[in-house]
mmCIF file of N, CA and C in Angstrom:
data_model
loop_
_atom_site.group_PDB
_atom_site.id
_atom_site.type_symbol
_atom_site.label_atom_id
_atom_site.label_comp_id
_atom_site.label_asym_id
_atom_site.label_seq_id
_atom_site.Cartn_x
_atom_site.Cartn_y
_atom_site.Cartn_z
ATOM 1 N N ILE A 5 61.710 -2.428 126.787
ATOM 2 C CA ILE A 5 61.259 -3.552 125.993
ATOM 3 C C ILE A 5 62.156 -4.728 126.342
ATOM 4 N N ASP A 6 61.549 -5.787 126.773
ATOM 5 C CA ASP A 6 62.309 -6.965 127.163
ATOM 6 C C ASP A 6 62.664 -7.806 125.948
ATOM 7 N N GLY A 7 63.802 -8.452 126.015
ATOM 8 C CA GLY A 7 64.200 -9.364 124.954
ATOM 9 C C GLY A 7 64.603 -8.636 123.691
ATOM 10 N N ASP A 8 64.566 -9.346 122.597
ATOM 11 C CA ASP A 8 64.958 -8.807 121.299
ATOM 12 C C ASP A 8 63.852 -7.916 120.761
ATOM 13 N N PHE A 9 64.166 -6.680 120.493
ATOM 14 C CA PHE A 9 63.195 -5.744 119.926
ATOM 15 C C PHE A 9 62.728 -6.280 118.580
ATOM 16 N N PRO A 10 61.412 -6.393 118.340
ATOM 17 C CA PRO A 10 60.904 -7.040 117.124
ATOM 18 C C PRO A 10 61.411 -6.444 115.818
ATOM 19 N N LEU A 11 61.794 -5.191 115.819
ATOM 20 C CA LEU A 11 62.206 -4.555 114.571
ATOM 21 C C LEU A 11 63.709 -4.477 114.396
ATOM 22 N N ASN A 12 64.465 -5.095 115.287
ATOM 23 C CA ASN A 12 65.928 -4.992 115.205
ATOM 24 C C ASN A 12 66.464 -5.375 113.837
ATOM 25 N N SER A 13 65.892 -6.404 113.208
ATOM 26 C CA SER A 13 66.392 -6.819 111.895
ATOM 27 C C SER A 13 66.164 -5.736 110.848
ATOM 28 N N LEU A 14 65.144 -4.920 111.035
ATOM 29 C CA LEU A 14 64.869 -3.840 110.089
ATOM 30 C C LEU A 14 65.710 -2.597 110.372
ATOM 31 N N LEU A 15 66.338 -2.565 111.528
ATOM 32 C CA LEU A 15 67.043 -1.357 111.960
ATOM 33 C C LEU A 15 68.548 -1.436 111.759
ATOM 34 N N ARG A 16 69.001 -2.317 110.931
ATOM 35 C CA ARG A 16 70.452 -2.455 110.744
ATOM 36 C C ARG A 16 71.079 -1.163 110.233
ATOM 37 N N ASP A 17 70.407 -0.493 109.310
ATOM 38 C CA ASP A 17 70.911 0.790 108.811
ATOM 39 C C ASP A 17 70.014 1.891 109.365
ATOM 40 N N ARG A 18 70.335 2.324 110.563
ATOM 41 C CA ARG A 18 69.480 3.289 111.261
ATOM 42 C C ARG A 18 69.428 4.658 110.589
ATOM 43 N N SER A 19 70.329 4.925 109.665
ATOM 44 C CA SER A 19 70.293 6.204 108.953
ATOM 45 C C SER A 19 69.101 6.271 107.997
ATOM 46 N N LYS A 20 68.475 5.134 107.743
ATOM 47 C CA LYS A 20 67.338 5.075 106.820
ATOM 48 C C LYS A 20 66.011 4.814 107.529
ATOM 49 N N VAL A 21 66.034 4.920 108.858
ATOM 50 C CA VAL A 21 64.858 4.589 109.654
ATOM 51 C C VAL A 21 64.513 5.762 110.562
ATOM 52 N N ALA A 22 63.216 5.963 110.769
ATOM 53 C CA ALA A 22 62.766 6.967 111.738
ATOM 54 C C ALA A 22 61.502 6.453 112.407
ATOM 55 N N LEU A 23 61.313 6.866 113.631
ATOM 56 C CA LEU A 23 60.068 6.621 114.344
ATOM 57 C C LEU A 23 59.261 7.904 114.239
ATOM 58 N N LEU A 24 58.081 7.816 113.671
ATOM 59 C CA LEU A 24 57.223 8.977 113.460
ATOM 60 C C LEU A 24 56.054 8.897 114.429
ATOM 61 N N LEU A 25 55.942 9.890 115.308
ATOM 62 C CA LEU A 25 54.849 9.961 116.279
ATOM 63 C C LEU A 25 53.951 11.130 115.888
ATOM 64 N N ILE A 26 52.699 10.810 115.616
ATOM 65 C CA ILE A 26 51.757 11.799 115.096
ATOM 66 C C ILE A 26 50.690 12.103 116.140
ATOM 67 N N ASP A 27 50.543 13.386 116.440
ATOM 68 C CA ASP A 27 49.463 13.894 117.299
ATOM 69 C C ASP A 27 49.455 13.351 118.720
ATOM 70 N N PHE A 28 50.624 13.120 119.292
ATOM 71 C CA PHE A 28 50.682 12.779 120.708
ATOM 72 C C PHE A 28 50.711 14.089 121.493
ATOM 73 N N GLN A 29 49.555 14.734 121.522
ATOM 74 C CA GLN A 29 49.433 16.039 122.154
ATOM 75 C C GLN A 29 48.356 15.982 123.230
ATOM 76 N N ASN A 30 48.498 16.844 124.218
ATOM 77 C CA ASN A 30 47.483 16.925 125.267
ATOM 78 C C ASN A 30 46.103 17.168 124.680
ATOM 79 N N ASP A 31 46.034 17.985 123.652
ATOM 80 C CA ASP A 31 44.751 18.338 123.048
ATOM 81 C C ASP A 31 43.981 17.104 122.586
ATOM 82 N N PHE A 32 44.689 16.089 122.149
ATOM 83 C CA PHE A 32 44.039 14.896 121.622
ATOM 84 C C PHE A 32 43.907 13.775 122.641
ATOM 85 N N LEU A 33 44.778 13.741 123.645
ATOM 86 C CA LEU A 33 44.815 12.608 124.565
ATOM 87 C C LEU A 33 44.430 12.947 126.006
ATOM 88 N N GLN A 34 44.326 14.215 126.348
ATOM 89 C CA GLN A 34 43.995 14.609 127.714
ATOM 90 C C GLN A 34 42.485 14.604 127.925
ATOM 91 N N ILE A 35 42.076 14.173 129.093
ATOM 92 C CA ILE A 35 40.671 14.298 129.473
ATOM 93 C C ILE A 35 40.358 15.790 129.555
ATOM 94 N N GLY A 36 39.285 16.218 128.881
ATOM 95 C CA GLY A 36 38.907 17.626 128.832
ATOM 96 C C GLY A 36 39.506 18.370 127.653
ATOM 97 N N GLY A 37 40.355 17.708 126.874
ATOM 98 C CA GLY A 37 40.974 18.340 125.714
ATOM 99 C C GLY A 37 40.047 18.332 124.505
ATOM 100 N N PHE A 38 40.558 18.811 123.406
ATOM 101 C CA PHE A 38 39.786 18.932 122.180
ATOM 102 C C PHE A 38 39.247 17.579 121.708
ATOM 103 N N GLY A 39 40.058 16.546 121.813
ATOM 104 C CA GLY A 39 39.616 15.213 121.395
ATOM 105 C C GLY A 39 38.373 14.765 122.134
ATOM 106 N N GLU A 40 38.352 15.008 123.423
ATOM 107 C CA GLU A 40 37.172 14.645 124.214
ATOM 108 C C GLU A 40 35.974 15.516 123.837
ATOM 109 N N LYS A 41 36.229 16.790 123.550
ATOM 110 C CA LYS A 41 35.143 17.685 123.128
ATOM 111 C C LYS A 41 34.509 17.219 121.823
ATOM 112 N N LEU A 42 35.296 16.528 121.003
ATOM 113 C CA LEU A 42 34.759 15.977 119.750
ATOM 114 C C LEU A 42 33.926 14.727 119.989
ATOM 115 N N GLY A 43 33.944 14.238 121.210
ATOM 116 C CA GLY A 43 33.201 13.038 121.532
ATOM 117 C C GLY A 43 34.039 11.779 121.560
ATOM 118 N N ASN A 44 35.359 11.924 121.417
ATOM 119 C CA ASN A 44 36.237 10.755 121.460
ATOM 120 C C ASN A 44 36.381 10.257 122.890
ATOM 121 N N ASP A 45 36.442 8.950 123.031
ATOM 122 C CA ASP A 45 36.723 8.345 124.330
ATOM 123 C C ASP A 45 38.231 8.377 124.525
ATOM 124 N N VAL A 46 38.731 9.436 125.127
ATOM 125 C CA VAL A 46 40.178 9.586 125.265
ATOM 126 C C VAL A 46 40.765 8.586 126.249
ATOM 127 N N THR A 47 39.939 7.996 127.106
ATOM 128 C CA THR A 47 40.481 6.979 128.009
ATOM 129 C C THR A 47 40.976 5.783 127.204
ATOM 130 N N SER A 48 40.275 5.445 126.135
ATOM 131 C CA SER A 48 40.752 4.330 125.308
ATOM 132 C C SER A 48 41.959 4.763 124.477
ATOM 133 N N LEU A 49 41.988 6.012 124.032
ATOM 134 C CA LEU A 49 43.122 6.503 123.261
ATOM 135 C C LEU A 49 44.393 6.547 124.112
ATOM 136 N N ARG A 50 44.232 6.828 125.387
ATOM 137 C CA ARG A 50 45.375 6.963 126.283
ATOM 138 C C ARG A 50 46.106 5.637 126.485
ATOM 139 N N ARG A 51 45.471 4.524 126.119
ATOM 140 C CA ARG A 51 46.119 3.217 126.266
ATOM 141 C C ARG A 51 47.373 3.090 125.411
ATOM 142 N N VAL A 52 47.516 3.917 124.401
ATOM 143 C CA VAL A 52 48.695 3.828 123.531
ATOM 144 C C VAL A 52 49.918 4.526 124.128
ATOM 145 N N ILE A 53 49.716 5.306 125.168
ATOM 146 C CA ILE A 53 50.812 6.105 125.715
ATOM 147 C C ILE A 53 51.934 5.226 126.276
ATOM 148 N N ALA A 54 51.621 4.296 127.155
ATOM 149 C CA ALA A 54 52.670 3.481 127.791
ATOM 150 C C ALA A 54 53.460 2.651 126.774
ATOM 151 N N PRO A 55 52.793 1.910 125.866
ATOM 152 C CA PRO A 55 53.597 1.157 124.905
ATOM 153 C C PRO A 55 54.408 2.053 123.976
ATOM 154 N N THR A 56 53.863 3.209 123.642
ATOM 155 C CA THR A 56 54.594 4.130 122.773
ATOM 156 C C THR A 56 55.824 4.669 123.489
ATOM 157 N N LYS A 57 55.711 4.931 124.781
ATOM 158 C CA LYS A 57 56.873 5.391 125.551
ATOM 159 C C LYS A 57 57.980 4.337 125.528
ATOM 160 N N SER A 58 57.607 3.059 125.595
ATOM 161 C CA SER A 58 58.605 1.988 125.546
ATOM 162 C C SER A 58 59.301 1.955 124.196
ATOM 163 N N VAL A 59 58.521 2.042 123.128
ATOM 164 C CA VAL A 59 59.108 2.035 121.781
ATOM 165 C C VAL A 59 59.975 3.267 121.585
ATOM 166 N N LEU A 60 59.500 4.423 122.030
ATOM 167 C CA LEU A 60 60.263 5.667 121.914
ATOM 168 C C LEU A 60 61.592 5.560 122.661
ATOM 169 N N SER A 61 61.555 5.052 123.870
ATOM 170 C CA SER A 61 62.775 4.907 124.665
ATOM 171 C C SER A 61 63.773 3.987 123.965
ATOM 172 N N HIS A 62 63.285 2.873 123.458
ATOM 173 C CA HIS A 62 64.186 1.952 122.767
ATOM 174 C C HIS A 62 64.741 2.578 121.491
ATOM 175 N N ALA A 63 63.886 3.230 120.728
ATOM 176 C CA ALA A 63 64.351 3.867 119.486
ATOM 177 C C ALA A 63 65.470 4.854 119.787
ATOM 178 N N ARG A 64 65.283 5.661 120.807
ATOM 179 C CA ARG A 64 66.326 6.629 121.179
ATOM 180 C C ARG A 64 67.597 5.927 121.634
ATOM 181 N N SER A 65 67.446 4.840 122.386
ATOM 182 C CA SER A 65 68.621 4.158 122.926
ATOM 183 C C SER A 65 69.471 3.495 121.842
ATOM 184 N N VAL A 66 68.865 3.159 120.717
ATOM 185 C CA VAL A 66 69.633 2.526 119.634
ATOM 186 C C VAL A 66 69.925 3.492 118.494
ATOM 187 N N GLY A 67 69.635 4.770 118.702
ATOM 188 C CA GLY A 67 70.011 5.789 117.733
ATOM 189 C C GLY A 67 69.079 5.973 116.554
ATOM 190 N N VAL A 68 67.828 5.575 116.708
ATOM 191 C CA VAL A 68 66.851 5.803 115.637
ATOM 192 C C VAL A 68 66.365 7.246 115.720
ATOM 193 N N ARG A 69 66.295 7.898 114.589
ATOM 194 C CA ARG A 69 65.774 9.264 114.530
ATOM 195 C C ARG A 69 64.303 9.247 114.950
ATOM 196 N N VAL A 70 63.902 10.219 115.761
ATOM 197 C CA VAL A 70 62.520 10.326 116.219
ATOM 198 C C VAL A 70 61.943 11.636 115.703
ATOM 199 N N ILE A 71 60.777 11.542 115.097
ATOM 200 C CA ILE A 71 60.103 12.720 114.548
ATOM 201 C C ILE A 71 58.726 12.815 115.194
ATOM 202 N N HIS A 72 58.446 13.969 115.767
ATOM 203 C CA HIS A 72 57.128 14.234 116.353
ATOM 204 C C HIS A 72 56.423 15.264 115.471
ATOM 205 N N THR A 73 55.140 15.048 115.223
ATOM 206 C CA THR A 73 54.357 16.095 114.571
ATOM 207 C C THR A 73 53.492 16.756 115.636
ATOM 208 N N ARG A 74 53.057 17.936 115.336
ATOM 209 C CA ARG A 74 52.137 18.602 116.248
ATOM 210 C C ARG A 74 51.222 19.506 115.440
ATOM 211 N N GLU A 75 50.054 19.706 115.945
ATOM 212 C CA GLU A 75 49.126 20.625 115.307
ATOM 213 C C GLU A 75 49.531 22.043 115.671
ATOM 214 N N GLY A 76 49.440 22.924 114.711
ATOM 215 C CA GLY A 76 49.763 24.320 114.962
ATOM 216 C C GLY A 76 48.796 25.219 114.221
ATOM 217 N N HIS A 77 48.744 26.452 114.657
ATOM 218 C CA HIS A 77 47.838 27.424 114.043
ATOM 219 C C HIS A 77 48.563 28.741 113.811
ATOM 220 N N ARG A 78 48.017 29.517 112.913
ATOM 221 C CA ARG A 78 48.567 30.854 112.657
ATOM 222 C C ARG A 78 48.474 31.702 113.923
ATOM 223 N N PRO A 79 49.364 32.667 114.077
ATOM 224 C CA PRO A 79 49.316 33.515 115.285
ATOM 225 C C PRO A 79 47.967 34.203 115.492
ATOM 226 N N ASN A 80 47.282 34.566 114.386
ATOM 227 C CA ASN A 80 45.994 35.241 114.537
ATOM 228 C C ASN A 80 44.824 34.265 114.669
ATOM 229 N N LEU A 81 45.109 32.967 114.641
ATOM 230 C CA LEU A 81 44.135 31.886 114.815
ATOM 231 C C LEU A 81 43.036 31.865 113.748
ATOM 232 N N MET A 82 43.296 32.482 112.586
ATOM 233 C CA MET A 82 42.301 32.479 111.515
ATOM 234 C C MET A 82 42.001 31.065 111.013
ATOM 235 N N ASP A 83 42.915 30.154 111.195
ATOM 236 C CA ASP A 83 42.716 28.784 110.727
ATOM 237 C C ASP A 83 42.142 27.858 111.805
ATOM 238 N N LEU A 84 41.753 28.426 112.920
ATOM 239 C CA LEU A 84 41.191 27.658 114.015
ATOM 240 C C LEU A 84 39.737 27.319 113.734
ATOM 241 N N THR A 85 39.366 26.065 113.916
ATOM 242 C CA THR A 85 37.976 25.687 113.701
ATOM 243 C C THR A 85 37.090 26.280 114.789
ATOM 244 N N PRO A 86 35.813 26.512 114.502
ATOM 245 C CA PRO A 86 34.923 27.089 115.523
ATOM 246 C C PRO A 86 34.897 26.262 116.802
ATOM 247 N N LEU A 87 34.911 24.938 116.693
ATOM 248 C CA LEU A 87 34.881 24.088 117.873
ATOM 249 C C LEU A 87 36.113 24.308 118.747
ATOM 250 N N LYS A 88 37.256 24.502 118.125
ATOM 251 C CA LYS A 88 38.485 24.719 118.898
ATOM 252 C C LYS A 88 38.490 26.101 119.554
ATOM 253 N N GLY A 89 37.769 27.033 118.969
ATOM 254 C CA GLY A 89 37.744 28.381 119.514
ATOM 255 C C GLY A 89 36.866 28.517 120.751
ATOM 256 N N GLU A 90 36.114 27.472 121.049
ATOM 257 C CA GLU A 90 35.201 27.540 122.212
ATOM 258 C C GLU A 90 35.969 27.437 123.511
#
């Protein structure tokens, strides 16, 4: 990120700040993944990857906590939707 990071003024107390990244998974963003099977245009969704990588890199470089979420299922896959089981 070039220049002054827009959120620097909000990041003075980094112990109270986190970057939360939700569902940045192949299943949702990869061509041929579950997101595409749902009919989503993943090519448009993939546009968020590069800017998010920049924000993620900067957050890490200034010591901001980073939290990633991910979808998960039970080992026996009983909670898997029929579409995902295909």
